[in-house]
Amino acid sequence: MSDYLIAPSILAANFARLGEEVDAVLAAGADMVHFDVMDNHYVPNLTVGPMVCQALRDHGVTAPIDVHLMVQPVDALIEMFAKAGATYITFHPDASHHVDRSIQLIRDLGCKPGLVFNPAESLGAPDYTIQNIDMVLLMSVNPGFGGQAFIPSTLDKLKAARDTDRCLGRDIRLEVDGGVGPDNIADVALQARIPLSRALRFSRRRITKPWSIKCALIWRPSPRRGHYRHSSRFSARQTEGFNRIPVSRTVLADAETPLSAYAKWLRPAILSLRICRGR
């Protein structure tokens, strides 16, 4: 598993130029393409369907496609997105009448299954269910709308998910979705402990310079002077660990920043991460 993956959401794209903009971010260094699929039933908004996924495949996109289903029911769309070329398919357990059957359906169709947990939900899936998935997505905001503040209790849930992953001996990707930026990315990284494969989703609109991705792991914004200061929460040994970034993770883009703007800073951001990891 690679050290990190970057998967911008197509909701940030100009849909009149979707193929062109997806090509641009992939050329800039993105690893995956993320779909936020909303049905105006499970969540209030209405977004995209499998035809868009198929259109990108027909356009020539070969990168993995990560589909987050915020729909109810899920099985019909699972099959349609799998046939349209999805790689990862994640869904909310309460949106399926038979969670294990939905997981097996995803795997039988050749995709990698995952479960999504809303902020008010506990990690209630039994171990034998977790053993059958490849990704756990933890919502750190309520699904359906962007621009929300990070819900701090997600950190406790992240720790619980990490401990479950460790006990089961799995290498499950852990996603934290919503409200994660330079001011709290260090807390998320510390809680993750950085020994396992995990995914991190953060809001790019709050990152003004490429190197702030790296700095945010070690430094905190100073409210008085408007610059980064060293976080006393972390020891020298811990910050050295952050510097190296040995963790597998997925960095997923926020859906509010245009993909065209994303492509302009993505390449130096990746370079910054690689330099940081190589120290």
PDB file of C-alpha atoms in Angstrom:
ATOM      1  CA  MET A   1       0.000   0.000   0.000  1.00  0.00           C
ATOM      2  CA  SER A   2       1.404   3.406  -0.947  1.00  0.00           C
ATOM      3  CA  ASP A   3       2.335   5.934   1.709  1.00  0.00           C
ATOM      4  CA  TYR A   4      -0.598   8.162   0.902  1.00  0.00           C
ATOM      5  CA  LEU A   5      -3.202   8.653  -1.771  1.00  0.00           C
ATOM      6  CA  ILE A   6      -4.769  11.909  -2.877  1.00  0.00           C
ATOM      7  CA  ALA A   7      -8.332  11.739  -4.192  1.00  0.00           C
ATOM      8  CA  PRO A   8     -10.038  15.031  -5.076  1.00  0.00           C
ATOM      9  CA  SER A   9     -13.829  15.048  -5.209  1.00  0.00           C
ATOM     10  CA  ILE A  10     -15.474  15.671  -8.557  1.00  0.00           C
ATOM     11  CA  LEU A  11     -18.004  17.901  -6.787  1.00  0.00           C
ATOM     12  CA  ALA A  12     -15.266  20.534  -6.968  1.00  0.00           C
ATOM     13  CA  ALA A  13     -15.161  20.293 -10.753  1.00  0.00           C
ATOM     14  CA  ASN A  14     -16.735  22.367 -13.483  1.00  0.00           C
ATOM     15  CA  PHE A  15     -19.093  19.723 -14.853  1.00  0.00           C
ATOM     16  CA  ALA A  16     -19.061  21.322 -18.296  1.00  0.00           C
ATOM     17  CA  ARG A  17     -15.344  20.408 -18.395  1.00  0.00           C
ATOM     18  CA  LEU A  18     -15.314  17.383 -16.108  1.00  0.00           C
ATOM     19  CA  GLY A  19     -13.053  15.124 -18.151  1.00  0.00           C
ATOM     20  CA  GLU A  20     -10.533  17.896 -18.724  1.00  0.00           C
ATOM     21  CA  GLU A  21     -10.405  18.884 -15.054  1.00  0.00           C
ATOM     22  CA  VAL A  22     -10.068  15.296 -13.831  1.00  0.00           C
ATOM     23  CA  ASP A  23      -7.226  14.803 -16.315  1.00  0.00           C
ATOM     24  CA  ALA A  24      -5.554  17.932 -14.930  1.00  0.00           C
ATOM     25  CA  VAL A  25      -5.598  16.853 -11.290  1.00  0.00           C
ATOM     26  CA  LEU A  26      -4.422  13.345 -12.155  1.00  0.00           C
ATOM     27  CA  ALA A  27      -1.577  14.821 -14.207  1.00  0.00           C
ATOM     28  CA  ALA A  28      -0.721  17.036 -11.235  1.00  0.00           C
ATOM     29  CA  GLY A  29      -0.319  13.966  -9.036  1.00  0.00           C
ATOM     30  CA  ALA A  30      -3.720  12.913  -7.687  1.00  0.00           C
ATOM     31  CA  ASP A  31      -4.024   9.158  -7.195  1.00  0.00           C
ATOM     32  CA  MET A  32      -7.775   8.598  -7.040  1.00  0.00           C
ATOM     33  CA  VAL A  33     -11.018  10.304  -8.026  1.00  0.00           C
ATOM     34  CA  HIS A  34     -13.622  10.674  -5.284  1.00  0.00           C
ATOM     35  CA  PHE A  35     -17.396  10.594  -5.815  1.00  0.00           C
ATOM     36  CA  ASP A  36     -19.800  12.006  -3.206  1.00  0.00           C
ATOM     37  CA  VAL A  37     -23.069  10.350  -4.209  1.00  0.00           C
ATOM     38  CA  MET A  38     -26.173  11.900  -2.589  1.00  0.00           C
ATOM     39  CA  ASP A  39     -29.769  10.945  -3.340  1.00  0.00           C
ATOM     40  CA  ASN A  40     -31.848  13.762  -1.749  1.00  0.00           C
ATOM     41  CA  HIS A  41     -33.322  11.085   0.518  1.00  0.00           C
ATOM     42  CA  TYR A  42     -30.634   9.748   2.855  1.00  0.00           C
ATOM     43  CA  VAL A  43     -29.060  13.217   2.766  1.00  0.00           C
ATOM     44  CA  PRO A  44     -30.687  16.446   1.562  1.00  0.00           C
ATOM     45  CA  ASN A  45     -28.543  17.122  -1.522  1.00  0.00           C
ATOM     46  CA  LEU A  46     -28.651  15.481  -4.956  1.00  0.00           C
ATOM     47  CA  THR A  47     -25.392  14.933  -6.815  1.00  0.00           C
ATOM     48  CA  VAL A  48     -24.119  12.396  -9.372  1.00  0.00           C
ATOM     49  CA  GLY A  49     -24.853   8.858 -10.481  1.00  0.00           C
ATOM     50  CA  PRO A  50     -23.105   5.941 -12.200  1.00  0.00           C
ATOM     51  CA  MET A  51     -23.418   7.504 -15.658  1.00  0.00           C
ATOM     52  CA  VAL A  52     -20.820  10.087 -14.635  1.00  0.00           C
ATOM     53  CA  CYS A  53     -18.489   7.340 -13.441  1.00  0.00           C
ATOM     54  CA  GLN A  54     -18.913   5.484 -16.725  1.00  0.00           C
ATOM     55  CA  ALA A  55     -18.356   8.702 -18.674  1.00  0.00           C
ATOM     56  CA  LEU A  56     -15.014   9.264 -16.959  1.00  0.00           C
ATOM     57  CA  ARG A  57     -13.946   5.689 -17.713  1.00  0.00           C
ATOM     58  CA  ASP A  58     -14.994   6.151 -21.345  1.00  0.00           C
ATOM     59  CA  HIS A  59     -13.039   9.411 -21.382  1.00  0.00           C
ATOM     60  CA  GLY A  60      -9.939   7.406 -20.530  1.00  0.00           C
ATOM     61  CA  VAL A  61      -9.579   7.841 -16.775  1.00  0.00           C
ATOM     62  CA  THR A  62      -7.766   4.759 -15.457  1.00  0.00           C
ATOM     63  CA  ALA A  63      -7.104   5.951 -11.883  1.00  0.00           C
ATOM     64  CA  PRO A  64      -9.036   4.283  -9.045  1.00  0.00           C
ATOM     65  CA  ILE A  65     -12.474   5.762  -8.388  1.00  0.00           C
ATOM     66  CA  ASP A  66     -13.591   6.002  -4.755  1.00  0.00           C
ATOM     67  CA  VAL A  67     -17.391   6.121  -4.399  1.00  0.00           C
ATOM     68  CA  HIS A  68     -19.005   7.228  -1.120  1.00  0.00           C
ATOM     69  CA  LEU A  69     -22.693   6.302  -1.270  1.00  0.00           C
ATOM     70  CA  MET A  70     -24.949   8.580   0.779  1.00  0.00           C
ATOM     71  CA  VAL A  71     -28.072   6.851  -0.526  1.00  0.00           C
ATOM     72  CA  GLN A  72     -30.823   4.516   0.668  1.00  0.00           C
ATOM     73  CA  PRO A  73     -31.179   1.716  -0.321  1.00  0.00           C
ATOM     74  CA  VAL A  74     -27.675   0.903  -1.524  1.00  0.00           C
ATOM     75  CA  ASP A  75     -27.592  -2.438  -3.345  1.00  0.00           C
ATOM     76  CA  ALA A  76     -28.931  -1.271  -6.709  1.00  0.00           C
ATOM     77  CA  LEU A  77     -26.450   1.602  -6.914  1.00  0.00           C
ATOM     78  CA  ILE A  78     -23.627  -0.649  -5.732  1.00  0.00           C
ATOM     79  CA  GLU A  79     -24.151  -2.838  -8.765  1.00  0.00           C
ATOM     80  CA  MET A  80     -24.486   0.114 -11.140  1.00  0.00           C
ATOM     81  CA  PHE A  81     -21.350   1.863  -9.873  1.00  0.00           C
ATOM     82  CA  ALA A  82     -19.364  -1.375  -9.955  1.00  0.00           C
ATOM     83  CA  LYS A  83     -20.341  -1.907 -13.580  1.00  0.00           C
ATOM     84  CA  ALA A  84     -19.505   1.737 -14.300  1.00  0.00           C
ATOM     85  CA  GLY A  85     -15.927   1.283 -13.110  1.00  0.00           C
ATOM     86  CA  ALA A  86     -15.771   2.085  -9.378  1.00  0.00           C
ATOM     87  CA  THR A  87     -12.792   0.799  -7.374  1.00  0.00           C
ATOM     88  CA  TYR A  88     -13.810   1.514  -3.749  1.00  0.00           C
ATOM     89  CA  ILE A  89     -17.470   1.627  -2.707  1.00  0.00           C
ATOM     90  CA  THR A  90     -18.359   2.743   0.825  1.00  0.00           C
ATOM     91  CA  PHE A  91     -21.848   2.971   2.303  1.00  0.00           C
ATOM     92  CA  HIS A  92     -23.612   3.731   5.575  1.00  0.00           C
ATOM     93  CA  PRO A  93     -24.696   0.589   7.496  1.00  0.00           C
ATOM     94  CA  ASP A  94     -28.115   2.027   8.361  1.00  0.00           C
ATOM     95  CA  ALA A  95     -28.792   2.510   4.648  1.00  0.00           C
ATOM     96  CA  SER A  96     -28.674  -1.245   3.991  1.00  0.00           C
ATOM     97  CA  HIS A  97     -31.157  -3.869   5.177  1.00  0.00           C
ATOM     98  CA  HIS A  98     -28.408  -6.520   5.088  1.00  0.00           C
ATOM     99  CA  VAL A  99     -24.967  -4.998   5.678  1.00  0.00           C
ATOM    100  CA  ASP A 100     -22.960  -8.184   5.176  1.00  0.00           C
ATOM    101  CA  ARG A 101     -24.804  -8.975   1.963  1.00  0.00           C
ATOM    102  CA  SER A 102     -24.055  -5.477   0.642  1.00  0.00           C
ATOM    103  CA  ILE A 103     -20.382  -5.883   1.547  1.00  0.00           C
ATOM    104  CA  GLN A 104     -20.210  -9.234  -0.221  1.00  0.00           C
ATOM    105  CA  LEU A 105     -22.017  -7.774  -3.226  1.00  0.00           C
ATOM    106  CA  ILE A 106     -19.344  -5.096  -3.562  1.00  0.00           C
ATOM    107  CA  ARG A 107     -16.567  -7.664  -3.316  1.00  0.00           C
ATOM    108  CA  ASP A 108     -18.274 -10.121  -5.670  1.00  0.00           C
ATOM    109  CA  LEU A 109     -18.487  -7.336  -8.244  1.00  0.00           C
ATOM    110  CA  GLY A 110     -14.732  -6.826  -8.038  1.00  0.00           C
ATOM    111  CA  CYS A 111     -14.649  -3.659  -5.908  1.00  0.00           C
ATOM    112  CA  LYS A 112     -13.236  -2.901  -2.442  1.00  0.00           C
ATOM    113  CA  PRO A 113     -15.972  -2.424   0.194  1.00  0.00           C
ATOM    114  CA  GLY A 114     -16.039   0.010   3.088  1.00  0.00           C
ATOM    115  CA  LEU A 115     -18.377   1.250   5.824  1.00  0.00           C
ATOM    116  CA  VAL A 116     -19.180   4.850   6.747  1.00  0.00           C
ATOM    117  CA  PHE A 117     -20.063   6.004  10.262  1.00  0.00           C
ATOM    118  CA  ASN A 118     -21.872   9.285  10.944  1.00  0.00           C
ATOM    119  CA  PRO A 119     -20.829  11.489  13.888  1.00  0.00           C
ATOM    120  CA  ALA A 120     -23.654  10.293  16.152  1.00  0.00           C
ATOM    121  CA  GLU A 121     -23.029   6.605  15.396  1.00  0.00           C
ATOM    122  CA  SER A 122     -20.752   4.302  17.333  1.00  0.00           C
ATOM    123  CA  LEU A 123     -18.501   1.793  15.631  1.00  0.00           C
ATOM    124  CA  GLY A 124     -21.208  -0.810  16.023  1.00  0.00           C
ATOM    125  CA  ALA A 125     -20.181  -3.143  13.232  1.00  0.00           C
ATOM    126  CA  PRO A 126     -19.120  -6.545  14.630  1.00  0.00           C
ATOM    127  CA  ASP A 127     -15.587  -7.812  14.133  1.00  0.00           C
ATOM    128  CA  TYR A 128     -16.618 -10.351  11.519  1.00  0.00           C
ATOM    129  CA  THR A 129     -18.037  -7.500   9.438  1.00  0.00           C
ATOM    130  CA  ILE A 130     -14.939  -5.321   9.834  1.00  0.00           C
ATOM    131  CA  GLN A 131     -12.826  -8.287   8.736  1.00  0.00           C
ATOM    132  CA  ASN A 132     -14.557  -8.218   5.362  1.00  0.00           C
ATOM    133  CA  ILE A 133     -13.983  -4.561   4.450  1.00  0.00           C
ATOM    134  CA  ASP A 134     -11.043  -2.552   3.134  1.00  0.00           C
ATOM    135  CA  MET A 135     -11.966   0.927   4.348  1.00  0.00           C
ATOM    136  CA  VAL A 136     -13.643   2.660   7.298  1.00  0.00           C
ATOM    137  CA  LEU A 137     -14.790   6.210   6.655  1.00  0.00           C
ATOM    138  CA  LEU A 138     -15.448   8.277   9.785  1.00  0.00           C
ATOM    139  CA  MET A 139     -17.625  11.319   9.193  1.00  0.00           C
ATOM    140  CA  SER A 140     -16.298  14.205  11.285  1.00  0.00           C
ATOM    141  CA  VAL A 141     -19.161  16.404  10.074  1.00  0.00           C
ATOM    142  CA  ASN A 142     -22.771  15.551   9.335  1.00  0.00           C
ATOM    143  CA  PRO A 143     -23.061  14.335   5.730  1.00  0.00           C
ATOM    144  CA  GLY A 144     -24.779  16.351   3.047  1.00  0.00           C
ATOM    145  CA  PHE A 145     -23.216  19.797   3.388  1.00  0.00           C
ATOM    146  CA  GLY A 146     -19.725  21.268   3.155  1.00  0.00           C
ATOM    147  CA  GLY A 147     -18.068  23.915   5.262  1.00  0.00           C
ATOM    148  CA  GLN A 148     -18.884  22.408   8.658  1.00  0.00           C
ATOM    149  CA  ALA A 149     -16.611  22.448  11.701  1.00  0.00           C
ATOM    150  CA  PHE A 150     -14.741  19.315  12.752  1.00  0.00           C
ATOM    151  CA  ILE A 151     -16.533  17.332  15.490  1.00  0.00           C
ATOM    152  CA  PRO A 152     -13.878  16.613  18.185  1.00  0.00           C
ATOM    153  CA  SER A 153     -15.411  13.318  19.343  1.00  0.00           C
ATOM    154  CA  THR A 154     -14.276  11.871  16.020  1.00  0.00           C
ATOM    155  CA  LEU A 155     -10.803  11.567  17.537  1.00  0.00           C
ATOM    156  CA  ASP A 156     -12.075   9.063  20.120  1.00  0.00           C
ATOM    157  CA  LYS A 157     -13.807   7.127  17.381  1.00  0.00           C
ATOM    158  CA  LEU A 158     -10.629   7.155  15.320  1.00  0.00           C
ATOM    159  CA  LYS A 159      -8.729   5.639  18.229  1.00  0.00           C
ATOM    160  CA  ALA A 160     -11.386   2.937  18.620  1.00  0.00           C
ATOM    161  CA  ALA A 161     -11.226   2.137  14.915  1.00  0.00           C
ATOM    162  CA  ARG A 162      -7.444   1.962  15.069  1.00  0.00           C
ATOM    163  CA  ASP A 163      -7.535  -0.391  18.049  1.00  0.00           C
ATOM    164  CA  THR A 164     -10.060  -2.644  16.314  1.00  0.00           C
ATOM    165  CA  ASP A 165      -7.911  -2.691  13.204  1.00  0.00           C
ATOM    166  CA  ARG A 166      -4.858  -3.643  15.268  1.00  0.00           C
ATOM    167  CA  CYS A 167      -6.661  -6.408  17.181  1.00  0.00           C
ATOM    168  CA  LEU A 168      -7.940  -7.950  13.974  1.00  0.00           C
ATOM    169  CA  GLY A 169      -4.546  -7.759  12.307  1.00  0.00           C
ATOM    170  CA  ARG A 170      -6.014  -5.949   9.325  1.00  0.00           C
ATOM    171  CA  ASP A 171      -4.628  -3.119   7.211  1.00  0.00           C
ATOM    172  CA  ILE A 172      -7.839  -1.170   6.743  1.00  0.00           C
ATOM    173  CA  ARG A 173      -7.727   2.365   5.431  1.00  0.00           C
ATOM    174  CA  LEU A 174      -9.235   4.845   7.878  1.00  0.00           C
ATOM    175  CA  GLU A 175     -10.769   8.013   6.461  1.00  0.00           C
ATOM    176  CA  VAL A 176     -11.643  11.112   8.466  1.00  0.00           C
ATOM    177  CA  ASP A 177     -14.092  13.114   6.401  1.00  0.00           C
ATOM    178  CA  GLY A 178     -14.849  16.759   7.094  1.00  0.00           C
ATOM    179  CA  GLY A 179     -13.464  19.830   8.815  1.00  0.00           C
ATOM    180  CA  VAL A 180      -9.858  18.639   9.022  1.00  0.00           C
ATOM    181  CA  GLY A 181      -7.281  21.341   8.313  1.00  0.00           C
ATOM    182  CA  PRO A 182      -3.929  22.743   9.428  1.00  0.00           C
ATOM    183  CA  ASP A 183      -5.270  23.639  12.860  1.00  0.00           C
ATOM    184  CA  ASN A 184      -6.294  20.099  13.814  1.00  0.00           C
ATOM    185  CA  ILE A 185      -4.476  17.717  11.483  1.00  0.00           C
ATOM    186  CA  ALA A 186      -1.845  17.128  14.186  1.00  0.00           C
ATOM    187  CA  ASP A 187      -4.519  15.978  16.633  1.00  0.00           C
ATOM    188  CA  VAL A 188      -5.867  13.534  14.052  1.00  0.00           C
ATOM    189  CA  ALA A 189      -2.376  12.214  13.290  1.00  0.00           C
ATOM    190  CA  LEU A 190      -1.529  11.835  16.975  1.00  0.00           C
ATOM    191  CA  GLN A 191      -4.712   9.925  17.690  1.00  0.00           C
ATOM    192  CA  ALA A 192      -4.042   7.658  14.744  1.00  0.00           C
ATOM    193  CA  ARG A 193      -0.619   6.854  16.286  1.00  0.00           C
ATOM    194  CA  ILE A 194       0.756   6.440  12.770  1.00  0.00           C
ATOM    195  CA  PRO A 195       1.485   2.694  12.810  1.00  0.00           C
ATOM    196  CA  LEU A 196      -1.221   1.466  10.469  1.00  0.00           C
ATOM    197  CA  SER A 197      -2.588   2.180   7.041  1.00  0.00           C
ATOM    198  CA  ARG A 198      -5.129   4.918   7.292  1.00  0.00           C
ATOM    199  CA  ALA A 199      -6.770   7.649   5.265  1.00  0.00           C
ATOM    200  CA  LEU A 200      -6.990  11.328   6.007  1.00  0.00           C
ATOM    201  CA  ARG A 201      -9.403  13.736   4.444  1.00  0.00           C
ATOM    202  CA  PHE A 202      -8.832  17.446   4.909  1.00  0.00           C
ATOM    203  CA  SER A 203     -10.276  20.747   3.706  1.00  0.00           C
ATOM    204  CA  ARG A 204      -7.896  22.350   1.238  1.00  0.00           C
ATOM    205  CA  ARG A 205      -9.592  25.712   1.236  1.00  0.00           C
ATOM    206  CA  ARG A 206      -7.893  26.413   4.582  1.00  0.00           C
ATOM    207  CA  ILE A 207      -4.433  25.569   3.311  1.00  0.00           C
ATOM    208  CA  THR A 208      -2.852  28.683   1.793  1.00  0.00           C
ATOM    209  CA  LYS A 209       0.647  27.344   1.117  1.00  0.00           C
ATOM    210  CA  PRO A 210       1.705  23.857  -0.024  1.00  0.00           C
ATOM    211  CA  TRP A 211       4.219  23.431   2.794  1.00  0.00           C
ATOM    212  CA  SER A 212       1.527  24.063   5.398  1.00  0.00           C
ATOM    213  CA  ILE A 213       0.409  20.459   4.919  1.00  0.00           C
ATOM    214  CA  LYS A 214       3.750  19.362   6.344  1.00  0.00           C
ATOM    215  CA  CYS A 215       3.999  22.137   8.915  1.00  0.00           C
ATOM    216  CA  ALA A 216       0.522  21.448  10.262  1.00  0.00           C
ATOM    217  CA  LEU A 217       1.664  18.062  11.505  1.00  0.00           C
ATOM    218  CA  ILE A 218       4.214  19.712  13.767  1.00  0.00           C
ATOM    219  CA  TRP A 219       3.150  23.316  14.140  1.00  0.00           C
ATOM    220  CA  ARG A 220      -0.070  25.046  15.187  1.00  0.00           C
ATOM    221  CA  PRO A 221      -1.397  28.383  13.917  1.00  0.00           C
ATOM    222  CA  SER A 222      -0.638  31.194  16.346  1.00  0.00           C
ATOM    223  CA  PRO A 223      -3.814  33.260  16.867  1.00  0.00           C
ATOM    224  CA  ARG A 224      -1.807  36.291  17.995  1.00  0.00           C
ATOM    225  CA  ARG A 225       0.876  36.521  15.357  1.00  0.00           C
ATOM    226  CA  GLY A 226      -0.816  34.757  12.474  1.00  0.00           C
ATOM    227  CA  HIS A 227       1.938  32.249  11.851  1.00  0.00           C
ATOM    228  CA  TYR A 228       2.781  28.705  12.836  1.00  0.00           C
ATOM    229  CA  ARG A 229       4.274  27.999  16.237  1.00  0.00           C
ATOM    230  CA  HIS A 230       5.586  24.727  17.628  1.00  0.00           C
ATOM    231  CA  SER A 231       2.941  22.654  19.356  1.00  0.00           C
ATOM    232  CA  SER A 232       4.012  21.832  22.899  1.00  0.00           C
ATOM    233  CA  ARG A 233       1.683  18.838  22.869  1.00  0.00           C
ATOM    234  CA  PHE A 234       4.229  16.778  20.975  1.00  0.00           C
ATOM    235  CA  SER A 235       7.633  15.622  22.117  1.00  0.00           C
ATOM    236  CA  ALA A 236      10.700  15.820  19.894  1.00  0.00           C
ATOM    237  CA  ARG A 237      10.353  12.101  19.225  1.00  0.00           C
ATOM    238  CA  GLN A 238       6.718  12.479  18.212  1.00  0.00           C
ATOM    239  CA  THR A 239       7.397  15.415  15.903  1.00  0.00           C
ATOM    240  CA  GLU A 240      10.245  13.488  14.299  1.00  0.00           C
ATOM    241  CA  GLY A 241       7.730  10.751  13.605  1.00  0.00           C
ATOM    242  CA  PHE A 242       5.383  13.271  12.003  1.00  0.00           C
ATOM    243  CA  ASN A 243       8.278  14.597   9.921  1.00  0.00           C
ATOM    244  CA  ARG A 244       8.835  11.201   8.396  1.00  0.00           C
ATOM    245  CA  ILE A 245       5.153  10.533   7.699  1.00  0.00           C
ATOM    246  CA  PRO A 246       5.561   6.730   7.556  1.00  0.00           C
ATOM    247  CA  VAL A 247       1.826   6.149   7.584  1.00  0.00           C
ATOM    248  CA  SER A 248      -0.214   4.980   4.639  1.00  0.00           C
ATOM    249  CA  ARG A 249      -3.059   7.400   4.262  1.00  0.00           C
ATOM    250  CA  THR A 250      -5.485   8.824   1.779  1.00  0.00           C
ATOM    251  CA  VAL A 251      -5.687  12.592   1.523  1.00  0.00           C
ATOM    252  CA  LEU A 252      -9.059  13.436   0.043  1.00  0.00           C
ATOM    253  CA  ALA A 253      -9.812  16.879  -1.240  1.00  0.00           C
ATOM    254  CA  ASP A 254     -12.575  19.097   0.006  1.00  0.00           C
ATOM    255  CA  ALA A 255     -15.431  19.447  -2.476  1.00  0.00           C
ATOM    256  CA  GLU A 256     -15.591  23.249  -2.224  1.00  0.00           C
ATOM    257  CA  THR A 257     -12.373  24.209  -4.020  1.00  0.00           C
ATOM    258  CA  PRO A 258     -12.423  24.060  -7.854  1.00  0.00           C
ATOM    259  CA  LEU A 259     -10.411  21.226  -9.339  1.00  0.00           C
ATOM    260  CA  SER A 260      -8.720  23.713 -11.670  1.00  0.00           C
ATOM    261  CA  ALA A 261      -7.277  25.523  -8.650  1.00  0.00           C
ATOM    262  CA  TYR A 262      -6.478  22.205  -6.974  1.00  0.00           C
ATOM    263  CA  ALA A 263      -4.250  21.113  -9.857  1.00  0.00           C
ATOM    264  CA  LYS A 264      -2.107  24.256  -9.570  1.00  0.00           C
ATOM    265  CA  TRP A 265      -0.916  23.521  -6.032  1.00  0.00           C
ATOM    266  CA  LEU A 266      -1.155  19.738  -5.970  1.00  0.00           C
ATOM    267  CA  ARG A 267       2.265  18.987  -7.451  1.00  0.00           C
ATOM    268  CA  PRO A 268       4.259  21.159  -5.002  1.00  0.00           C
ATOM    269  CA  ALA A 269       2.107  19.822  -2.168  1.00  0.00           C
ATOM    270  CA  ILE A 270       3.022  16.246  -3.070  1.00  0.00           C
ATOM    271  CA  LEU A 271       6.682  17.247  -3.341  1.00  0.00           C
ATOM    272  CA  SER A 272       6.452  18.773   0.131  1.00  0.00           C
ATOM    273  CA  LEU A 273       4.999  15.565   1.548  1.00  0.00           C
ATOM    274  CA  ARG A 274       7.659  13.428  -0.087  1.00  0.00           C
ATOM    275  CA  ILE A 275      10.501  15.640   1.127  1.00  0.00           C
ATOM    276  CA  CYS A 276       8.969  15.573   4.594  1.00  0.00           C
ATOM    277  CA  ARG A 277       8.667  11.808   4.581  1.00  0.00           C
ATOM    278  CA  GLY A 278      12.201  11.265   3.336  1.00  0.00           C
ATOM    279  CA  ARG A 279      13.950  13.066   6.199  1.00  0.00           C
TER     280      ARG A 279
END
